Amino acid sequence: MGKIDENYILDHFDEAVREGYIQAYYQPIIRTLTGEICSMETLARWEDHIHGTIYPEQFIDVLEKNGRICELDMYMMEKVCLNYRNFLEKGLSPVMYSVNLSRLDFNDKNLFDRILSIFKTYDVPHSAVHLEVTESVLLQNTEIFFELFRKFHEAGFEIWMDDFGSGYASLNVLKDYNFDLIKIDMEFLSDMSERSKKIISSIINMAKILGMHTLVEGVESEEQVEFLKDIGCEMLQGYYFSKPMKEQEVMQMVEESERMVEDPVTRAYISAAGMINTLSSDPLNEYSRCIWKERGSEITARSKYPLALLEFCDGSFRFVYSNEAYDHELSLLGFWDRQDAERKINDRKRAFYEGTVSQMESAAKKGIAVKKNFVLEDVCYSLTMMVVAKNEKKTMMALNIDVFCRNGTEDRREEINKYHHTLFYYFELLIIMNPMKDSATQLYSKMTFDGRYGFMRLREGIRQFAEKEIFSEDKNRYLEFMDMRTIEDRILTESCHFLQQCFRLRISEGEYQWCLLRLTKMPTQENQCYMFSVQRLTGEEIRMIETYYHSGELYGCVG
Ligand code: C2E
Ligand code: CA
Ligand code: CA
């Protein structure tokens, strides 16, 4: 469209307002975590019978230059309030809005009162409409704006910073004003180059550290959506989701449930969850200490910190977010992907479900990050959980997984191999015993013992060991100690996972020496296994045992 003459705009503005040629269009703002409409931006369109649709770029400047912009903005404010009422009257859940205010509106000393009186007339809560302002507002009216900023905030309005980063004073402005949200225009960074991505990530990171919500507008492609989701941008707006629409079109879209509108209960809840900084090197602690207002944090383009958001609702768990690092940890634990993990967590036949519920309850009660260690197959990991939002129906948790020991990892295995032989030197004999299978498997033996012990049936091995290796006076006590029918009960009464006693063992033909025998319960879930170990004692220990022995006291617990 060619440029429309300024005079045409000025001459017809009153008529356009009076006749309703100027209309409010609404562009949905989407909550990244849920895909629901959380707000709508109000944009002016002039439907002219000569020029067709006239876009703001044709008339905003003209109205600003001629001191008439405030009339337009108050007119738009009324339209929004009307729209809010229309939604309620149709029985639809109320929608939130944002409206644009020009920097020149703030020259009007009565701005605050004018806006309040509109809201009063239509009986609309102040929290339903967010005010979008650009930094230019602050450059010219610092004093006045400071005062108004405070008044609007106190009256319950949210103030959003529009076009963050497009001017030269954005950062300066953030230093002095506590905006509720910053809105970043994708247009400046739409090339999706690595540099652009880093800039956007850094802005999102900074906003969260400062305790501000985040929105990116001008979102046009799926690639952009995926990227913005991953870095934890809370809200998205742009042609990818929808163009600005007429009131009727918006109504229809909502009525036909093409897109759900966020209900007020969810709003507070999901908005709290959105404040988790997925880019932080320590998001759970940053969140729990609520010190994002002051604290510096490492800035990374993409976080290496494994982080997920898990929601509990109606008895089951659902992942609403996970970053690449988290998905990687899941794969180390043997899950195919996030969906696979979700299925298994929800499988009530598995221990995951109960475990997750109980950790969630403990985290909710404590109000801080709760960390627990687990072993899954041969992998040791810790799961840290923190409740970040909660209402009667739902609980949102931030999760971190740290897989810290995995036998399957090559370098780890090498390291273990290097040392486990040295561990064996502490023992004379190591045998894994499985009473259910009546089997014994030898792990390690010094030359002193018959190598066959580990390959006999368990019961036979115990019997032969008593015959050949144990000093005759200790034999009965040894057989009681090795009684597999009572071992489980005896271990249960101890506070540790093992039983031990000292016996005299044959070290060469006709020569016996006190040794420590230990039965340790193995941490495996299936068949109960025990490790039988024989250890030598030091001269000092042997002397102590001899003293006890001759004074008729017990033989157990040495070292
Ligand atoms: P803005 O506040 O930055 O509004 C966003 C603009 O981006 C809108 O242009 C919108 O239609 C457009 N847009 C939305 N999604 C996309 C997308 O995916 N890609 C691209 N390339 N553009 C997208 P619009 O409606 O032409 O408004 C232009 C500007 O005029 C607005 O920029 C705002 O500063 C101003 N404006 C609009 N309505 C009002 C009003 O009622 N009062 C005041 N003071 N200013 C207004
Ligand atoms: Ca805007
Ligand atoms: Ca903007």
Coordinates of C-alpha atoms and ligand atoms in Angstrom, one line a residue:
M1 CA 0.0 0.0 0.0
G2 CA 1.3 3.4 -0.9
K3 CA 1.7 6.1 1.7
I4 CA -1.6 7.7 2.7
D5 CA -1.6 11.4 3.0
E6 CA -1.2 12.7 6.5
N7 CA -4.1 15.1 6.1
Y8 CA -6.4 12.3 5.1
I9 CA -5.6 10.5 8.4
L10 CA -6.1 13.7 10.5
D11 CA -9.2 14.8 8.7
H12 CA -10.9 11.4 9.0
F13 CA -9.7 10.2 12.4
D14 CA -12.7 11.5 14.4
E15 CA -15.1 10.0 11.9
A16 CA -13.2 6.7 12.0
V17 CA -13.4 6.5 15.7
R18 CA -17.1 7.6 15.8
E19 CA -18.2 5.2 13.1
G20 CA -16.1 2.3 14.4
Y21 CA -13.9 2.1 11.3
I22 CA -11.0 1.7 13.6
Q23 CA -11.1 -1.8 15.0
A24 CA -9.2 -3.8 17.6
Y25 CA -7.6 -6.9 16.2
Y26 CA -6.3 -9.6 18.5
Q27 CA -3.2 -11.7 18.1
P28 CA -3.0 -14.8 20.4
I29 CA -0.1 -15.2 22.7
I30 CA 0.7 -18.9 23.3
R31 CA 2.0 -20.4 26.5
T32 CA 5.0 -22.5 25.4
L33 CA 4.5 -25.3 28.0
T34 CA 0.8 -25.9 27.3
G35 CA 0.1 -24.5 23.8
E36 CA -2.8 -22.7 25.2
I37 CA -3.7 -19.0 24.6
C38 CA -2.5 -17.1 27.7
S39 CA -3.1 -13.6 26.4
M40 CA -3.9 -11.6 23.2
E41 CA -2.2 -8.5 21.9
T42 CA -4.6 -5.7 20.8
L43 CA -3.6 -4.1 17.5
A44 CA -5.3 -1.3 15.7
R45 CA -6.7 -1.6 12.2
W46 CA -8.4 1.1 10.3
E47 CA -11.0 -0.3 7.8
D48 CA -11.4 2.6 5.4
H49 CA -14.0 2.7 2.7
I50 CA -11.5 4.3 0.3
H51 CA -8.2 2.9 1.2
G52 CA -9.2 -0.5 2.5
T53 CA -7.4 -1.8 5.6
I54 CA -4.9 0.8 6.9
Y55 CA -2.2 -0.6 9.0
P56 CA -0.7 1.1 12.1
E57 CA 2.5 2.1 10.4
Q58 CA 0.4 4.5 8.3
F59 CA -1.4 6.3 11.1
I60 CA 0.4 5.8 14.5
D61 CA 3.2 8.2 13.6
V62 CA 0.8 10.8 12.3
L63 CA -1.4 10.7 15.4
E64 CA 1.7 10.9 17.6
K65 CA 3.1 13.9 15.7
N66 CA -0.3 15.6 16.0
G67 CA -1.0 14.9 19.7
R68 CA -3.9 12.6 19.0
I69 CA -2.4 9.2 19.8
C70 CA -3.8 9.1 23.3
E71 CA -7.3 9.3 21.9
L72 CA -6.6 6.2 19.9
D73 CA -5.1 4.3 22.8
M74 CA -8.1 5.1 25.1
Y75 CA -10.4 4.1 22.4
M76 CA -8.5 0.8 22.1
M77 CA -8.6 0.4 25.8
E78 CA -12.4 0.6 25.7
K79 CA -12.5 -2.0 22.9
V80 CA -10.5 -4.4 25.0
C81 CA -12.8 -3.9 28.0
L82 CA -15.8 -4.5 25.9
N83 CA -14.3 -7.6 24.4
Y84 CA -13.6 -8.9 27.9
R85 CA -17.3 -8.4 28.8
N86 CA -18.5 -10.0 25.6
F87 CA -16.4 -13.1 26.4
L88 CA -18.0 -13.3 29.9
E89 CA -21.5 -12.8 28.5
K90 CA -21.0 -15.6 26.1
G91 CA -20.1 -17.9 29.0
L92 CA -16.5 -18.2 27.8
S93 CA -13.6 -18.1 30.1
P94 CA -12.2 -14.6 30.3
V95 CA -9.1 -13.9 28.2
M96 CA -6.1 -11.7 29.1
Y97 CA -5.0 -8.9 26.9
S98 CA -2.1 -6.6 26.3
V99 CA -2.5 -3.1 24.8
N100 CA 0.1 -0.8 23.4
L101 CA 0.6 2.6 24.9
S102 CA 2.6 5.2 23.1
R103 CA 5.3 7.1 24.9
L104 CA 3.3 10.2 24.3
D105 CA 0.4 8.9 26.3
F106 CA 2.5 9.6 29.3
N107 CA 2.4 13.3 28.7
D108 CA -1.2 13.3 29.7
K109 CA -1.3 14.0 33.4
N110 CA -4.7 12.3 33.6
L111 CA -3.6 9.0 31.9
F112 CA -3.9 6.9 35.1
D113 CA -7.3 8.2 36.0
R114 CA -8.6 7.9 32.4
I115 CA -7.6 4.3 32.2
L116 CA -9.0 3.5 35.6
S117 CA -12.3 5.1 34.8
I118 CA -12.6 2.9 31.6
F119 CA -12.0 -0.2 33.7
K120 CA -14.5 0.9 36.2
T121 CA -17.2 1.6 33.6
Y122 CA -16.9 -1.9 32.1
D123 CA -16.1 -3.6 35.5
V124 CA -12.9 -5.3 34.2
P125 CA -10.2 -6.4 36.7
H126 CA -6.9 -4.5 36.2
S127 CA -5.0 -7.8 36.1
A128 CA -6.8 -8.7 32.8
V129 CA -5.0 -6.1 30.7
H130 CA -1.2 -5.7 30.5
L131 CA 0.3 -2.5 29.3
E132 CA 3.0 -2.7 26.6
V133 CA 5.4 0.2 26.6
T134 CA 8.7 0.7 24.7
E135 CA 11.8 2.0 26.3
S136 CA 11.4 5.3 24.5
V137 CA 8.7 6.1 27.1
L138 CA 11.3 6.3 29.7
L139 CA 13.8 8.4 27.9
Q140 CA 11.6 11.4 27.7
N141 CA 9.5 11.2 30.8
T142 CA 11.7 9.7 33.4
E143 CA 10.2 11.4 36.4
I144 CA 6.6 11.2 35.3
F145 CA 6.9 7.7 34.1
F146 CA 8.5 6.5 37.3
E147 CA 5.6 7.7 39.3
L148 CA 3.0 6.3 36.8
F149 CA 4.9 2.9 36.7
R150 CA 4.5 2.6 40.5
K151 CA 0.8 3.7 40.4
F152 CA -0.1 1.2 37.6
H153 CA 1.7 -1.6 39.4
E154 CA 0.0 -0.8 42.7
A155 CA -3.3 -0.8 40.9
G156 CA -2.7 -4.4 39.7
F157 CA -1.7 -3.8 36.1
E158 CA 1.2 -5.7 34.6
I159 CA 3.7 -3.6 32.6
W160 CA 5.4 -5.3 29.7
M161 CA 8.5 -4.0 28.0
D162 CA 7.8 -4.1 24.2
D163 CA 10.5 -4.4 21.5
F164 CA 13.3 -5.3 23.9
G165 CA 16.6 -4.9 22.3
S166 CA 15.6 -2.8 19.4
G167 CA 16.6 0.5 20.9
Y168 CA 19.8 1.5 22.4
A169 CA 18.7 1.9 26.0
S170 CA 17.0 -1.3 26.8
L171 CA 19.5 -2.5 29.4
N172 CA 19.6 0.9 31.0
V173 CA 15.9 0.8 31.4
L174 CA 15.9 -2.6 33.0
K175 CA 18.3 -1.4 35.6
D176 CA 15.7 1.1 37.0
Y177 CA 12.3 -0.5 36.2
N178 CA 10.9 -3.7 37.4
F179 CA 9.0 -4.8 34.3
D180 CA 6.8 -7.9 34.6
L181 CA 7.7 -9.2 31.2
I182 CA 10.0 -8.5 28.4
K183 CA 9.0 -9.0 24.9
I184 CA 11.7 -9.7 22.3
D185 CA 11.1 -9.2 18.6
M186 CA 12.2 -12.2 16.6
E187 CA 12.5 -10.0 13.6
F188 CA 15.9 -8.7 14.6
L189 CA 17.2 -12.2 15.1
S190 CA 15.1 -14.2 12.6
D191 CA 18.1 -15.6 10.7
M192 CA 18.5 -18.2 13.4
S193 CA 22.3 -18.0 13.2
E194 CA 24.2 -19.3 16.1
R195 CA 25.0 -15.8 17.1
S196 CA 21.3 -14.8 17.1
K197 CA 20.4 -17.8 19.1
K198 CA 23.1 -17.0 21.7
I199 CA 21.7 -13.4 21.9
I200 CA 18.2 -14.6 22.5
S201 CA 19.3 -17.2 25.0
S202 CA 21.2 -14.6 26.9
I203 CA 18.2 -12.3 27.0
I204 CA 16.0 -15.0 28.3
N205 CA 18.5 -16.0 30.9
M206 CA 18.9 -12.4 32.0
A207 CA 15.2 -11.9 32.2
K208 CA 14.8 -14.9 34.4
I209 CA 17.6 -13.9 36.7
L210 CA 15.9 -10.5 37.0
G211 CA 12.6 -12.2 37.8
M212 CA 10.8 -11.2 34.6
H213 CA 8.6 -13.3 32.4
T214 CA 9.6 -13.8 28.8
L215 CA 7.8 -13.6 25.4
V216 CA 9.2 -13.7 21.9
E217 CA 7.0 -12.2 19.2
G218 CA 7.3 -12.5 15.4
V219 CA 7.6 -16.3 15.6
E220 CA 7.2 -17.7 12.1
S221 CA 8.7 -21.1 11.8
E222 CA 8.7 -24.4 13.6
E223 CA 12.5 -24.2 13.9
Q224 CA 12.1 -21.0 15.9
V225 CA 9.4 -22.6 18.1
E226 CA 11.5 -25.6 18.9
F227 CA 14.5 -23.5 19.8
L228 CA 12.5 -21.1 21.9
K229 CA 10.9 -24.0 23.8
D230 CA 14.2 -25.5 24.5
I231 CA 15.7 -22.4 26.0
G232 CA 12.6 -21.9 28.2
C233 CA 10.9 -18.9 26.6
E234 CA 7.5 -18.8 28.3
M235 CA 5.3 -17.3 25.7
L236 CA 5.3 -17.1 21.9
Q237 CA 3.4 -14.9 19.5
G238 CA 3.5 -14.7 15.7
Y239 CA 2.2 -15.8 12.4
Y240 CA 3.3 -19.4 13.1
F241 CA 0.4 -19.6 15.5
S242 CA -2.0 -16.9 14.2
K243 CA -2.2 -13.5 12.5
P244 CA -4.1 -10.7 14.3
M245 CA -7.8 -11.5 14.1
K246 CA -11.1 -9.7 14.3
E247 CA -13.1 -10.0 17.4
Q248 CA -15.6 -12.3 15.7
E249 CA -12.8 -14.6 14.5
V250 CA -11.2 -14.8 17.9
M251 CA -14.6 -15.6 19.5
Q252 CA -15.2 -18.4 17.0
M253 CA -11.8 -19.9 17.4
V254 CA -12.3 -20.0 21.2
E255 CA -15.9 -21.3 21.0
E256 CA -14.9 -24.0 18.6
S257 CA -12.0 -24.9 20.9
E258 CA -9.5 -24.8 18.1
R259 CA -7.2 -23.5 20.8
M260 CA -7.9 -23.6 24.4
V261 CA -7.7 -20.5 26.5
E262 CA -5.8 -20.8 29.7
D263 CA -8.1 -20.8 32.7
P264 CA -7.2 -18.5 35.7
V265 CA -6.3 -21.4 38.0
T266 CA -3.8 -22.7 35.6
R267 CA -2.5 -19.3 34.8
A268 CA -0.9 -18.6 38.2
Y269 CA 0.4 -22.2 38.4
I270 CA 1.9 -22.4 35.0
S271 CA 3.3 -18.9 35.2
A272 CA 5.2 -19.9 38.4
A273 CA 6.6 -22.9 36.6
G274 CA 7.7 -20.7 33.7
M275 CA 10.1 -18.9 35.9
I276 CA 12.4 -21.8 36.1
N277 CA 15.6 -20.8 34.3
T278 CA 16.4 -23.7 32.0
L279 CA 19.6 -21.9 31.0
S280 CA 21.0 -21.6 34.4
S281 CA 23.9 -23.8 35.5
D282 CA 22.0 -24.4 38.7
P283 CA 18.3 -23.8 38.0
L284 CA 16.8 -25.6 41.0
N285 CA 18.8 -23.6 43.5
E286 CA 18.5 -20.4 41.7
Y287 CA 14.7 -20.9 41.8
S288 CA 14.5 -22.1 45.4
R289 CA 16.5 -19.3 46.8
C290 CA 14.3 -16.8 44.9
I291 CA 17.3 -14.6 44.4
W292 CA 17.1 -14.1 40.7
K293 CA 16.6 -10.5 41.4
E294 CA 20.2 -10.1 42.4
R295 CA 22.3 -13.1 41.5
G296 CA 24.6 -13.4 38.5
S297 CA 24.5 -16.7 36.7
E298 CA 26.6 -18.4 34.1
I299 CA 25.4 -17.6 30.6
T300 CA 25.3 -20.4 28.1
A301 CA 23.6 -20.6 24.8
R302 CA 22.2 -24.0 25.7
S303 CA 22.3 -25.4 29.1
K304 CA 24.3 -28.5 29.9
Y305 CA 22.4 -28.9 33.1
P306 CA 19.9 -31.7 32.7
L307 CA 16.5 -30.3 33.5
A308 CA 12.9 -31.4 33.0
L309 CA 9.5 -30.2 34.2
L310 CA 7.3 -33.1 35.3
E311 CA 3.6 -32.5 36.0
F312 CA 1.5 -34.7 38.3
C313 CA -2.3 -34.6 37.7
D314 CA -5.1 -37.0 38.3
G315 CA -2.6 -39.6 39.6
S316 CA -0.3 -39.7 36.7
F317 CA 2.9 -38.0 35.6
R318 CA 3.6 -36.1 32.4
F319 CA 6.7 -34.4 31.1
V320 CA 6.0 -30.9 29.9
Y321 CA 9.6 -30.0 29.3
S322 CA 13.0 -31.6 29.1
N323 CA 16.2 -30.2 27.6
E324 CA 18.7 -32.1 25.5
A325 CA 21.0 -32.7 28.5
Y326 CA 18.1 -34.3 30.4
D327 CA 17.2 -36.6 27.5
H328 CA 20.8 -37.7 27.3
E329 CA 20.8 -38.7 31.0
L330 CA 17.6 -40.6 30.4
S331 CA 19.3 -42.5 27.7
L332 CA 22.2 -43.4 30.0
L333 CA 19.6 -44.9 32.3
G334 CA 18.4 -47.1 29.5
F335 CA 15.2 -45.3 28.5
W336 CA 14.4 -44.9 24.9
D337 CA 13.2 -41.4 25.2
R338 CA 11.1 -39.1 27.4
Q339 CA 7.9 -40.9 26.4
D340 CA 9.4 -44.2 27.4
A341 CA 10.4 -42.8 30.8
E342 CA 7.0 -41.3 31.2
R343 CA 5.3 -44.7 30.6
K344 CA 7.6 -46.4 33.1
I345 CA 7.1 -43.8 35.8
N346 CA 3.4 -44.2 35.4
D347 CA 3.5 -48.0 35.5
R348 CA 2.2 -48.7 38.9
K349 CA 3.7 -52.2 38.8
R350 CA 7.1 -50.7 39.0
A351 CA 8.9 -49.1 41.9
F352 CA 9.3 -45.8 39.9
Y353 CA 5.7 -44.7 40.5
E354 CA 5.7 -45.0 44.3
G355 CA 9.2 -43.6 44.5
T356 CA 8.4 -40.5 42.4
V357 CA 5.2 -39.9 44.4
S358 CA 7.0 -40.1 47.7
Q359 CA 9.9 -37.9 46.5
M360 CA 7.3 -35.4 45.2
E361 CA 5.5 -35.4 48.5
S362 CA 8.7 -34.9 50.4
A363 CA 9.7 -32.0 48.1
A364 CA 6.3 -30.3 48.4
K365 CA 6.5 -30.6 52.2
K366 CA 10.0 -29.3 52.5
G367 CA 9.7 -26.6 49.8
I368 CA 13.2 -27.1 48.6
A369 CA 15.1 -29.3 46.2
V370 CA 15.1 -32.9 47.5
K371 CA 17.9 -35.2 46.2
K372 CA 17.8 -39.0 46.3
N373 CA 20.3 -41.6 45.1
F374 CA 19.2 -44.7 43.1
V375 CA 20.7 -47.7 41.4
L376 CA 19.1 -48.9 38.2
E377 CA 20.6 -52.1 36.8
D378 CA 24.3 -51.2 37.1
V379 CA 23.9 -47.4 37.0
C380 CA 24.0 -45.1 40.0
Y381 CA 22.2 -41.8 39.6
S382 CA 20.7 -39.1 41.7
L383 CA 17.3 -37.5 41.1
T384 CA 16.8 -34.0 42.4
M385 CA 13.2 -32.8 42.6
M386 CA 11.7 -29.5 43.5
V387 CA 8.1 -28.4 43.4
V388 CA 7.9 -25.2 41.4
A389 CA 4.1 -24.7 41.2
K390 CA 1.1 -26.3 42.8
N391 CA -2.7 -26.0 42.9
E392 CA -5.5 -28.2 44.1
K393 CA -5.3 -30.4 41.0
K394 CA -1.8 -30.3 39.7
T395 CA 1.8 -30.2 40.9
M396 CA 4.7 -29.1 38.7
M397 CA 8.2 -30.3 39.5
A398 CA 11.6 -29.4 38.2
L399 CA 13.8 -32.4 37.9
N400 CA 17.5 -32.9 37.5
I401 CA 19.1 -36.3 36.9
D402 CA 22.8 -36.9 37.5
V403 CA 24.2 -40.3 36.4
F404 CA 27.4 -40.5 38.3
C405 CA 28.5 -44.1 37.9
R406 CA 27.9 -46.3 35.0
N407 CA 29.8 -49.6 34.6
G408 CA 29.0 -49.6 30.9
T409 CA 31.1 -46.5 30.4
E410 CA 34.4 -47.5 29.0
D411 CA 36.8 -45.2 30.9
R412 CA 34.9 -45.8 34.1
R413 CA 35.2 -49.6 33.6
E414 CA 39.0 -49.3 33.1
E415 CA 39.3 -47.3 36.3
I416 CA 37.3 -49.9 38.3
N417 CA 39.3 -52.7 36.7
K418 CA 42.5 -51.0 37.8
Y419 CA 41.5 -51.0 41.4
H420 CA 39.3 -54.0 42.0
H421 CA 42.2 -56.4 41.9
T422 CA 43.9 -54.5 44.7
L423 CA 40.7 -54.8 46.7
F424 CA 40.9 -58.5 46.4
Y425 CA 44.3 -58.6 48.2
Y426 CA 42.5 -57.8 51.4
F427 CA 40.9 -61.2 51.3
E428 CA 42.0 -64.8 51.4
L429 CA 38.9 -66.1 49.8
L430 CA 35.8 -64.5 48.2
I431 CA 32.8 -66.6 47.3
I432 CA 29.3 -65.5 46.1
M433 CA 26.7 -67.8 47.6
N434 CA 23.2 -68.3 46.4
P435 CA 21.2 -70.5 48.9
M436 CA 18.1 -70.7 46.7
K437 CA 20.2 -72.2 43.9
D438 CA 22.4 -74.0 46.3
S439 CA 25.4 -72.6 44.4
A440 CA 28.7 -71.0 45.2
T441 CA 30.9 -69.0 42.8
Q442 CA 34.4 -68.2 43.6
L443 CA 35.5 -64.7 42.9
Y444 CA 39.0 -64.9 44.3
S445 CA 41.2 -67.3 46.3
K446 CA 44.7 -67.2 47.7
M447 CA 46.7 -70.3 47.2
T448 CA 46.0 -71.5 50.8
F449 CA 42.5 -72.6 49.8
D450 CA 41.3 -75.4 47.6
G451 CA 40.2 -73.8 44.4
R452 CA 37.2 -76.2 44.2
Y453 CA 35.2 -74.5 46.9
G454 CA 33.7 -72.0 44.6
F455 CA 32.4 -74.6 42.2
M456 CA 30.7 -77.1 44.5
R457 CA 27.1 -77.1 45.6
L458 CA 26.8 -74.6 48.4
R459 CA 25.8 -77.1 51.1
E460 CA 28.5 -79.5 50.2
G461 CA 31.1 -76.7 50.1
I462 CA 30.2 -75.5 53.6
R463 CA 30.4 -79.0 54.9
Q464 CA 33.8 -79.7 53.3
F465 CA 35.1 -76.3 54.4
A466 CA 34.2 -77.2 58.0
E467 CA 35.9 -80.5 57.7
K468 CA 39.1 -79.4 56.0
E469 CA 39.7 -75.8 57.0
I470 CA 38.2 -75.1 60.4
F471 CA 39.8 -76.0 63.7
S472 CA 37.9 -78.9 65.3
E473 CA 36.8 -76.9 68.4
D474 CA 35.3 -74.1 66.2
K475 CA 33.4 -76.4 63.8
N476 CA 30.0 -76.4 65.4
R477 CA 30.0 -72.7 65.8
Y478 CA 31.1 -72.3 62.2
L479 CA 28.2 -74.5 61.0
E480 CA 25.7 -72.5 62.9
F481 CA 27.3 -69.3 61.5
M482 CA 26.9 -70.7 58.0
D483 CA 23.3 -71.9 58.5
M484 CA 21.5 -70.7 55.4
R485 CA 18.1 -71.3 56.9
T486 CA 18.6 -68.7 59.5
I487 CA 21.0 -66.3 57.8
E488 CA 18.3 -63.8 56.6
D489 CA 16.8 -63.5 60.1
R490 CA 20.1 -63.0 61.7
I491 CA 21.1 -60.3 59.3
L492 CA 17.8 -58.5 59.8
T493 CA 18.5 -58.2 63.5
E494 CA 21.8 -56.6 62.8
S495 CA 21.8 -52.9 61.8
C496 CA 24.4 -53.6 59.1
H497 CA 24.1 -55.9 56.1
F498 CA 26.5 -58.5 57.3
L499 CA 27.4 -61.1 59.9
Q500 CA 30.9 -61.8 61.1
Q501 CA 32.8 -64.0 63.5
C502 CA 36.4 -65.1 64.0
F503 CA 37.4 -68.7 63.6
R504 CA 40.6 -70.6 63.6
L505 CA 41.5 -71.6 60.0
R506 CA 44.1 -74.0 58.8
I507 CA 47.0 -72.1 57.2
S508 CA 49.2 -75.0 56.6
E509 CA 49.3 -78.7 57.6
G510 CA 48.5 -78.8 61.3
E511 CA 48.8 -75.1 61.8
Y512 CA 45.7 -72.9 62.5
Q513 CA 45.3 -69.1 62.8
W514 CA 42.4 -66.8 63.7
C515 CA 40.7 -65.3 60.7
L516 CA 37.7 -63.1 60.2
L517 CA 34.8 -64.7 58.3
R518 CA 32.1 -62.4 57.0
L519 CA 28.7 -63.0 55.3
T520 CA 27.6 -59.9 53.4
K521 CA 24.2 -59.5 51.9
M522 CA 24.5 -58.5 48.2
P523 CA 22.4 -55.6 46.9
T524 CA 20.6 -57.5 44.2
Q525 CA 16.8 -57.6 43.8
E526 CA 16.3 -61.1 42.6
N527 CA 17.6 -64.2 44.4
Q528 CA 19.1 -63.4 47.7
C529 CA 22.9 -63.7 47.5
Y530 CA 25.7 -63.4 50.0
M531 CA 29.3 -62.9 49.8
F532 CA 31.4 -65.1 51.9
S533 CA 34.8 -63.6 52.7
V534 CA 37.8 -64.7 54.7
Q535 CA 40.3 -62.1 56.0
R536 CA 43.4 -62.4 57.9
L537 CA 43.9 -60.5 61.2
T538 CA 46.8 -58.5 62.5
G539 CA 49.0 -59.8 65.3
E540 CA 47.4 -57.3 67.7
E541 CA 43.9 -58.4 66.8
I542 CA 44.8 -62.1 67.2
R543 CA 46.3 -61.4 70.7
M544 CA 43.0 -59.6 71.6
I545 CA 40.9 -62.6 70.5
E546 CA 43.1 -65.0 72.3
T547 CA 42.6 -63.0 75.5
Y548 CA 38.8 -63.0 75.0
Y549 CA 38.8 -66.6 74.0
H550 CA 40.5 -67.7 77.1
S551 CA 38.3 -65.6 79.3
G552 CA 35.3 -67.3 77.7
E553 CA 33.9 -64.2 75.9
L554 CA 32.5 -63.9 72.4
Y555 CA 34.4 -64.2 69.2
G556 CA 32.6 -61.7 67.0
C557 CA 33.1 -58.3 65.8
V558 CA 36.7 -57.5 65.2
G559 CA 37.9 -54.4 63.4
Ligands
C2E1 P1 4.2 -4.1 17.9 O1 3.6 -3.7 19.1 O2 5.6 -4.6 17.9 O3 3.2 -5.1 17.3 C1 3.6 -6.3 16.6 C2 3.5 -6.1 15.1 O4 4.1 -7.3 14.5 C3 2.1 -6.0 14.6 O5 2.1 -5.2 13.5 C4 1.8 -7.4 14.2 O6 0.8 -7.5 13.3 C5 3.1 -7.9 13.7 N1 3.3 -9.3 13.7 C6 2.7 -10.2 14.4 N2 3.1 -11.4 14.2 C7 4.1 -11.3 13.3 C8 5.0 -12.2 12.6 O7 5.0 -13.4 12.9 N3 5.9 -11.7 11.7 C9 5.9 -10.4 11.4 N4 6.8 -10.0 10.6 N5 5.1 -9.5 12.0 C10 4.2 -9.9 13.0 P2 1.0 -4.1 13.4 O8 -0.3 -4.5 13.8 O9 1.2 -3.5 12.0 O10 1.5 -3.0 14.4 C11 2.7 -2.3 14.2 C12 3.0 -1.4 15.4 O11 2.1 -0.4 15.5 C13 2.9 -2.2 16.7 O12 4.1 -2.9 16.8 C14 2.7 -1.1 17.7 O13 3.9 -0.5 18.0 C15 1.9 -0.1 16.9 N6 0.5 -0.2 17.3 C16 -0.4 -1.1 16.8 N7 -1.6 -0.9 17.4 C17 -1.4 0.2 18.3 C18 -2.3 0.9 19.2 O14 -3.5 0.6 19.4 N8 -1.7 1.9 19.9 C19 -0.4 2.2 19.8 N9 0.1 3.2 20.5 N10 0.4 1.6 18.9 C20 -0.1 0.6 18.2
CA2 CA 3.3 -4.3 21.1
CA3 CA 6.7 -5.4 19.6

